[in-house]
Coordinates of C-alpha atoms in Angstrom, one line a residue:
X1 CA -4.6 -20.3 -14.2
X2 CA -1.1 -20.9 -12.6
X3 CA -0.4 -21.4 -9.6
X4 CA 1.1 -17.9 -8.5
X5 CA -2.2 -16.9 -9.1
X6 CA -3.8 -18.9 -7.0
X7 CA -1.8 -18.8 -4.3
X8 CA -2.2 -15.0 -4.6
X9 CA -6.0 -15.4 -4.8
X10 CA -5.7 -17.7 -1.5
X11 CA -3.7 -15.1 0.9
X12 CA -6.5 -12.8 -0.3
X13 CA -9.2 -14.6 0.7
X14 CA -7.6 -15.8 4.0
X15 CA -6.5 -11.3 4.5
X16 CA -10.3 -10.7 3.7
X17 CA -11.8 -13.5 6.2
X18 CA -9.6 -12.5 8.6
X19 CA -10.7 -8.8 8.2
X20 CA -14.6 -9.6 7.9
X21 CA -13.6 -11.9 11.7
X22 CA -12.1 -8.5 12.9
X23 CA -14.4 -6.2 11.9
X24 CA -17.1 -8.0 13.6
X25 CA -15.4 -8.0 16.8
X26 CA -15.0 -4.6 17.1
X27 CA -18.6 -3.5 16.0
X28 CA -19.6 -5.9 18.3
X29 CA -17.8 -4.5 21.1
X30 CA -18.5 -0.6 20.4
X31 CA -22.2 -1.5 20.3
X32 CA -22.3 -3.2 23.2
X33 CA -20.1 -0.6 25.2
X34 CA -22.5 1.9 23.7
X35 CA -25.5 -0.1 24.6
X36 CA -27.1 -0.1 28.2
X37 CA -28.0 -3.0 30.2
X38 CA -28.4 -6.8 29.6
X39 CA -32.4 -6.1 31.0
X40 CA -32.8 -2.9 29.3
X41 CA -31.7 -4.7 25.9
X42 CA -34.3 -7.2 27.1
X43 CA -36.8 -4.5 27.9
X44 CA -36.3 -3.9 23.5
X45 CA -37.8 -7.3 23.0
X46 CA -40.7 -6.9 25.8
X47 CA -42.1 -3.4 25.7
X48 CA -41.9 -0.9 28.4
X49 CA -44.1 -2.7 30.6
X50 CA -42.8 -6.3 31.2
X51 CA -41.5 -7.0 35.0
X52 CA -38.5 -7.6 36.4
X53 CA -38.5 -11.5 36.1
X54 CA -40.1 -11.0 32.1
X55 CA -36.7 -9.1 31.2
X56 CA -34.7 -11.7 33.1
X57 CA -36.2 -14.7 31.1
X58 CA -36.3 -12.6 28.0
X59 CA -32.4 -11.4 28.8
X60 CA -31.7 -15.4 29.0
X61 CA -33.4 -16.5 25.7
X62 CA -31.1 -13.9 23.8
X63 CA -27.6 -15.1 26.0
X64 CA -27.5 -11.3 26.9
X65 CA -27.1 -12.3 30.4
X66 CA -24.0 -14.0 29.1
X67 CA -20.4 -12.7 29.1
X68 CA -19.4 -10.6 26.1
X69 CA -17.2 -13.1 24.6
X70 CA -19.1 -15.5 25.2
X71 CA -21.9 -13.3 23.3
X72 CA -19.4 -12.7 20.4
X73 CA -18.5 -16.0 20.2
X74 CA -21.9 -17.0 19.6
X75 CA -22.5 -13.9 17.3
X76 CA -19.9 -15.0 14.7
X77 CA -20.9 -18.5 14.7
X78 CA -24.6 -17.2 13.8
X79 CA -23.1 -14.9 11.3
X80 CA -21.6 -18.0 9.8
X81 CA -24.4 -19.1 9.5
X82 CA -26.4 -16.4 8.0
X83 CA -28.1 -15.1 11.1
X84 CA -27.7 -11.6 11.7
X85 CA -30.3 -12.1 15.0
X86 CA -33.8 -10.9 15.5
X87 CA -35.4 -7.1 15.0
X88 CA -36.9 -6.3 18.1
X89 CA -39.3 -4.3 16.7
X90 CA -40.6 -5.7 13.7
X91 CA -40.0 -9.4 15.0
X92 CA -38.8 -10.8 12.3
X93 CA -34.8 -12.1 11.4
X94 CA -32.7 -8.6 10.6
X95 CA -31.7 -10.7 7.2
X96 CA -35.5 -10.1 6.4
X97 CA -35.1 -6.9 6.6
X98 CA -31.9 -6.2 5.1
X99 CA -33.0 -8.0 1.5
X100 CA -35.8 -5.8 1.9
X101 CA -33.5 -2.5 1.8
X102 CA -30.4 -3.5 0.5
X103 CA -31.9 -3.8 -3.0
X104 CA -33.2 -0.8 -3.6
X105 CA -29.5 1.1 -2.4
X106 CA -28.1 -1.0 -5.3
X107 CA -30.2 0.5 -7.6
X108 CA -29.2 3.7 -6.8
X109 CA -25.5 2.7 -6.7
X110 CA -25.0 0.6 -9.5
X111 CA -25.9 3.2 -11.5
X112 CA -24.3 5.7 -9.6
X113 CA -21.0 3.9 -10.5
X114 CA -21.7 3.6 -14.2
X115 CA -22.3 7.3 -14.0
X116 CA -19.1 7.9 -11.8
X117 CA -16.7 5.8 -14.2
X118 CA -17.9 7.6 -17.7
X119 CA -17.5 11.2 -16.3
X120 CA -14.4 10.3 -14.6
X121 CA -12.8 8.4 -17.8
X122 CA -14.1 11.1 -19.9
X123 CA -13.1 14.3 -17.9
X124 CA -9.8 12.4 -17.0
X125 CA -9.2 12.3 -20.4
X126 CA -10.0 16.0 -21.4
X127 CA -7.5 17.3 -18.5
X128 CA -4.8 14.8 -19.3
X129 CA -5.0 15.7 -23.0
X130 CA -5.3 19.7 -22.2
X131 CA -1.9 19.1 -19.3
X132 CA -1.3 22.3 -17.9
X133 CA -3.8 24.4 -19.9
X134 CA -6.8 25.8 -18.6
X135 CA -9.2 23.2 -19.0
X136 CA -6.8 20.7 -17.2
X137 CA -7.2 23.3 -14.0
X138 CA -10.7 23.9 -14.5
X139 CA -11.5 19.9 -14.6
X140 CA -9.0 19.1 -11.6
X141 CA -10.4 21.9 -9.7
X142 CA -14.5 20.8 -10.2
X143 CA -13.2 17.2 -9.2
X144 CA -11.3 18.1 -6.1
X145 CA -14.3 20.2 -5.1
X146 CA -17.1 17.4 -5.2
X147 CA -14.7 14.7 -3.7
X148 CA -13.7 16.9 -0.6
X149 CA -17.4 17.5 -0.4
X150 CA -19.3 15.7 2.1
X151 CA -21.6 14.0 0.8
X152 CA -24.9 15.1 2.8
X153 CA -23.8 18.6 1.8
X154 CA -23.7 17.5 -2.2
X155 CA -27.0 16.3 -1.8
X156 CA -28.8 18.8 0.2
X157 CA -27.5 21.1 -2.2
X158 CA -28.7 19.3 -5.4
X159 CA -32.1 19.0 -3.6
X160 CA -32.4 23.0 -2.6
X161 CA -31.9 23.7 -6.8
X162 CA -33.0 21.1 -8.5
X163 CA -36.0 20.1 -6.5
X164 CA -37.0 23.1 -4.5
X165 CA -36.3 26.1 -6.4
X166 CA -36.6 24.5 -10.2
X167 CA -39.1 22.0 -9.3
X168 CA -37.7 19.7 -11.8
X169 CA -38.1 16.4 -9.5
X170 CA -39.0 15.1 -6.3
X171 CA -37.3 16.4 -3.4
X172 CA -38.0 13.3 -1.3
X173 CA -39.2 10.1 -0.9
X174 CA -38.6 6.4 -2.8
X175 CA -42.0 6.6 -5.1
X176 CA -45.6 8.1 -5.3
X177 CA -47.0 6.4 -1.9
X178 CA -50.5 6.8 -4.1
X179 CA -49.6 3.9 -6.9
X180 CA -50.3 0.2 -6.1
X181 CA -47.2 -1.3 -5.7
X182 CA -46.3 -4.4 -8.3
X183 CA -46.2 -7.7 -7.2
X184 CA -42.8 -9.1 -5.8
X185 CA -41.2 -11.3 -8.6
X186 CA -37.3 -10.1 -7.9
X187 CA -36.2 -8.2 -5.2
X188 CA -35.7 -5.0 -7.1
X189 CA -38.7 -2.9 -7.1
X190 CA -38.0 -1.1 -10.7
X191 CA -37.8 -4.7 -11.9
X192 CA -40.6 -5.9 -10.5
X193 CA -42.3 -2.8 -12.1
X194 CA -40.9 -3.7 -15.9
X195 CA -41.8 -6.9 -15.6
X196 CA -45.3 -6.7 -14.8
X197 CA -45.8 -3.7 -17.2
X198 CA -46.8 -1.0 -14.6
X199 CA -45.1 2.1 -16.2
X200 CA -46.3 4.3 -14.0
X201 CA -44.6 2.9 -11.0
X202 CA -41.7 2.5 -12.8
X203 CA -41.1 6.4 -14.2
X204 CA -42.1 7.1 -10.2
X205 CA -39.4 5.4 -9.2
X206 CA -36.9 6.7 -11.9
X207 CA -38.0 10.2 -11.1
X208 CA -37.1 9.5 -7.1
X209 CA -34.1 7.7 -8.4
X210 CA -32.5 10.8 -9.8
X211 CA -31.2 13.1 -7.4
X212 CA -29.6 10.4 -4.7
X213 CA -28.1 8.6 -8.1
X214 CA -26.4 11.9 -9.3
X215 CA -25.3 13.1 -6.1
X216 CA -23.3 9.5 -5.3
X217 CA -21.8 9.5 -8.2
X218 CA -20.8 13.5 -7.8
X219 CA -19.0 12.3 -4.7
X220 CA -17.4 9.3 -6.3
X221 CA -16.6 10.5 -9.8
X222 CA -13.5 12.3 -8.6
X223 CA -11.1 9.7 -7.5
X224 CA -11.4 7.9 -11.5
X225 CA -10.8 11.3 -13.1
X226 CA -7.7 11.6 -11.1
X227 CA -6.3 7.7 -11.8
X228 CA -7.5 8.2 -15.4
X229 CA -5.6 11.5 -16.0
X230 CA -2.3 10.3 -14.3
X231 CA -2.6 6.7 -15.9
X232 CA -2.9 8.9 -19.0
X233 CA -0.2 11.4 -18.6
X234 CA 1.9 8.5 -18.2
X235 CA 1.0 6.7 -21.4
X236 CA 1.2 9.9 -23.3
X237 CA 5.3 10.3 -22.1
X238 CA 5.5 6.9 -23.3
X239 CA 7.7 5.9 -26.5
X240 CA 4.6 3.8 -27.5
X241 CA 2.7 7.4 -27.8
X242 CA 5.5 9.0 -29.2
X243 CA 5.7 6.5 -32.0
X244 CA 1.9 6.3 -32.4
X245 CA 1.9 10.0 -33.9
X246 CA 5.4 9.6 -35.6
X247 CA 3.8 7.1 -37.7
X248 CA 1.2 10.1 -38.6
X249 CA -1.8 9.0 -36.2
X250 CA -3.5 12.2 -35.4
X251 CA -3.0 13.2 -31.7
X252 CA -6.8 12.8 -31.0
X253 CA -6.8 9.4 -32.2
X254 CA -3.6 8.7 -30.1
X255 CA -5.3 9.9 -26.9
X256 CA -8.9 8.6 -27.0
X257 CA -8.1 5.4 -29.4
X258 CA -4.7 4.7 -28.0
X259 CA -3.3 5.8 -24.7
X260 CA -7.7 6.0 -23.1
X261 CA -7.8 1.9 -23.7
X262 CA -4.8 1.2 -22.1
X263 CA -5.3 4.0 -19.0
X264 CA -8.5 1.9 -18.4
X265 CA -7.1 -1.3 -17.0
X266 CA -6.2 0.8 -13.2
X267 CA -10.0 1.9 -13.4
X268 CA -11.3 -1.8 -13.7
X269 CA -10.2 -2.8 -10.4
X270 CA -11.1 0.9 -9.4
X271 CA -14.8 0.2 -10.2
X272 CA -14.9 -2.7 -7.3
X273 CA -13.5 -0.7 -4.9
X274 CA -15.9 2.4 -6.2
X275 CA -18.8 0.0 -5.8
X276 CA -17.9 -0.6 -2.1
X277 CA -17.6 2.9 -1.0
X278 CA -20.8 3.7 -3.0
X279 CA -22.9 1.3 -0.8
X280 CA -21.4 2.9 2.8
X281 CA -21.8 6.6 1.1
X282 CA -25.3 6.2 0.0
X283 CA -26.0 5.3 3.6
X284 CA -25.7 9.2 4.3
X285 CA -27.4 10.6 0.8
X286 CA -30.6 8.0 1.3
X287 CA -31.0 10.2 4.8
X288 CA -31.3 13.2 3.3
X289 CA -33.1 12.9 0.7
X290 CA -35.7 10.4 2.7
X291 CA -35.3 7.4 0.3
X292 CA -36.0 4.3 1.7
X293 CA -32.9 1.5 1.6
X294 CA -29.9 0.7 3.5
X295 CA -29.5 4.6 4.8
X296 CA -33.5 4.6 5.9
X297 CA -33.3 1.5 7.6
X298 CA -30.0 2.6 9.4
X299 CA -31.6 5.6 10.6
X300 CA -34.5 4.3 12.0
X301 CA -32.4 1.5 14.1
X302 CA -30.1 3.9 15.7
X303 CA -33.7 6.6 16.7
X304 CA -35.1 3.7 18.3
X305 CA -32.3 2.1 19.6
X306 CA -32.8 -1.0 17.7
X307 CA -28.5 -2.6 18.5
X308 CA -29.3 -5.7 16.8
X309 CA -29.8 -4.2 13.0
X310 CA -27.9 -1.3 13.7
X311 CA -25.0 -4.2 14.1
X312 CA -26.6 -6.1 11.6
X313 CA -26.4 -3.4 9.0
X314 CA -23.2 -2.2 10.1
X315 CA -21.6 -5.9 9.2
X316 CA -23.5 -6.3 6.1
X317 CA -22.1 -2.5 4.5
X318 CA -18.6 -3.5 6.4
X319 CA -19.0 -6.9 4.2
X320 CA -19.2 -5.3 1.1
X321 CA -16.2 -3.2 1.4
X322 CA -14.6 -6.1 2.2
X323 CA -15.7 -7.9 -0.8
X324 CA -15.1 -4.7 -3.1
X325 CA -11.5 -4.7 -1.6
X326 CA -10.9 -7.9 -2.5
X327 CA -12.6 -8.2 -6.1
X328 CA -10.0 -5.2 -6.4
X329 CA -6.9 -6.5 -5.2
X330 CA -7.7 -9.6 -7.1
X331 CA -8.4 -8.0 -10.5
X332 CA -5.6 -6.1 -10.3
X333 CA -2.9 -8.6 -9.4
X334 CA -3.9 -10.7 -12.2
X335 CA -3.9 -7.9 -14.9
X336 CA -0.5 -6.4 -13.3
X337 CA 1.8 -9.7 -12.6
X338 CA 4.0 -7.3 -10.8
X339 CA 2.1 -7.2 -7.9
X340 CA 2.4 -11.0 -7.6
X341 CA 5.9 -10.9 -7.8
X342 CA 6.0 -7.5 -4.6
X343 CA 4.2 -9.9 -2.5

């Protein structure tokens, strides 16, 4: 690796830390501008019923009598060191329940981004090779439709057909609440499933898994089949195309074997950033279609108040656009040196 590279990967880092530092701040602030009183934050972790001098030692233990930056100041230094604070209503560490959650959004959006990255690299690929025709307007216009779609109204529509008025799967819910749930060997519930053999968990939670996957990746798919056809397009005016079906390749084998692999390399840094936006977005498709990860646990904070995970969870989605971004910028200024050489 030479040293351009690392020094590239270095300023990335430091632009990411220095984001992640940022974007705690300001949560941090918002929700506690939002938020009422130190003693009725206090009144979270005592109940409705605790006296004035309870919420005052309580409001103490927790530094919420403390200044604000003071109180971010000793926020970021528990972030650093994995502590996210304590649930007031479940009492346990909000890291508890955020590995609780988190996993099962990533099996939706993993997935989801597979999905997203085949129909878009596909249907890219159909409109780029069809320019101007009217498959090329008929693929543009479905993708500019689903992406300017919000994506609670993708879903809820996808539920009303598919679920309601077909009946073809389960309109709601994360699995049949009537099967024994398999015992906890990974954090994944579908793996835990395979791995202990209990199939009938597993198809429950494949057939729950279907709608929320679809409809992320409906929202997502867009954005790759519009870099894939330009990236295209732009291979196809090239002298390297031109030459590829002077020598007597036929023009399918110059679009799908030719110009395809080399559109691709824009949509591998694409992916991270895909991944990223999945996670926030499926915040807002887990709500409606009840499913119980990062977008259930959300909800629930903000109804009962709950600051602490609703910061909590805010930083940790926050964190993994940050991450995506820079997985992104990274990939892509290694496979395209002339972003190096910009900076």
């Amino acid at each position: 690796m030479s040293i351009n590279i690392i020094f590239f990967i270095i300023r990335r880092v430091a632009n990411a830390l220095i984001t992640l530092l940022l974007l705690i701040v300001l949560v941090f602030v918002i929700i506690h501008l939002i938020a009422p009183s130190p003693l009725a934050l206090a009144r979270l972790y005592t109940g409705p019923h605790a006296t004035t001098s309870e919420l005052e030692t309580v409001a103490k233990e927790y530094g919420l009598d403390q200044p604000l930056y003071v109180q971010i100041v000793n926020y970021i230094l528990n972030v650093l060191h994995g502590n996210l604070g304590l649930d007031p209503f479940y009492k346990v560490p909000v890291t508890t329940l955020i590995g609780k959650y988190l996993p099962r959004t990533l099996e939706l959006v993993i997935p989801a981004t597979i999905l997203s990255v085949v129909i878009g690299l596909v249907t890219g690929a159909i409109a780029a090779s069809n320019r101007n025709k009217p498959t090329d307007y008929f693929v543009r216009g479905v993708y500019l439709v689903t992406w300017a779609s919000p994506p609670f109204f993708v879903a809820t529509v996808l539920q009303l057909v598919v679920a309601y008025y077909l009946g073809l799967l389960p309109p709601t819910g994360t699995v049949n609440p009537l099967l024994p749930v398999p015992k906890d060997i990974t954090p994944f519930p579908i793996l835990n499933a395979m791995f202990t053999g209990d199939w009938s968990y597993f198809w429950s939670l494949v057939h729950h898994m279907v709608l929320p996957t679809i409809s992320i990746a409906l929202v997502s798919f867009g954005i790759v089949t519009r870099i894939a056809r330009a990236s295209m397009l732009d291979y196809m005016d090239s002298d390297f195309a031109r030459l590829s079906l002077m020598k007597g390749l036929s023009r399918r084998k110059v679009v799908y074997g030719v110009v395809l692999r080399n559109a691709s390399i824009p949509i591998v840094t694409l992916v991270a950033l895909l991944f990223g936006y999945s996670v926030a977005g499926a915040v807002v498709i887990e709500d409606v279609y009840d499913y119980h990860g990062m977008g259930y646990f959300i909800t629930q904070a903000i109804e009962n108040l709950d600051y602490t995970s609703v910061l909590g969870t805010t930083i940790v989605v926050g964190i993994s656009i940050i991450i995506a971004n820079l997985v992104a910028d990274i990939l892509y200024g290694i496979l395209d040196p002339r972003v190096r050489v910009v900076e």
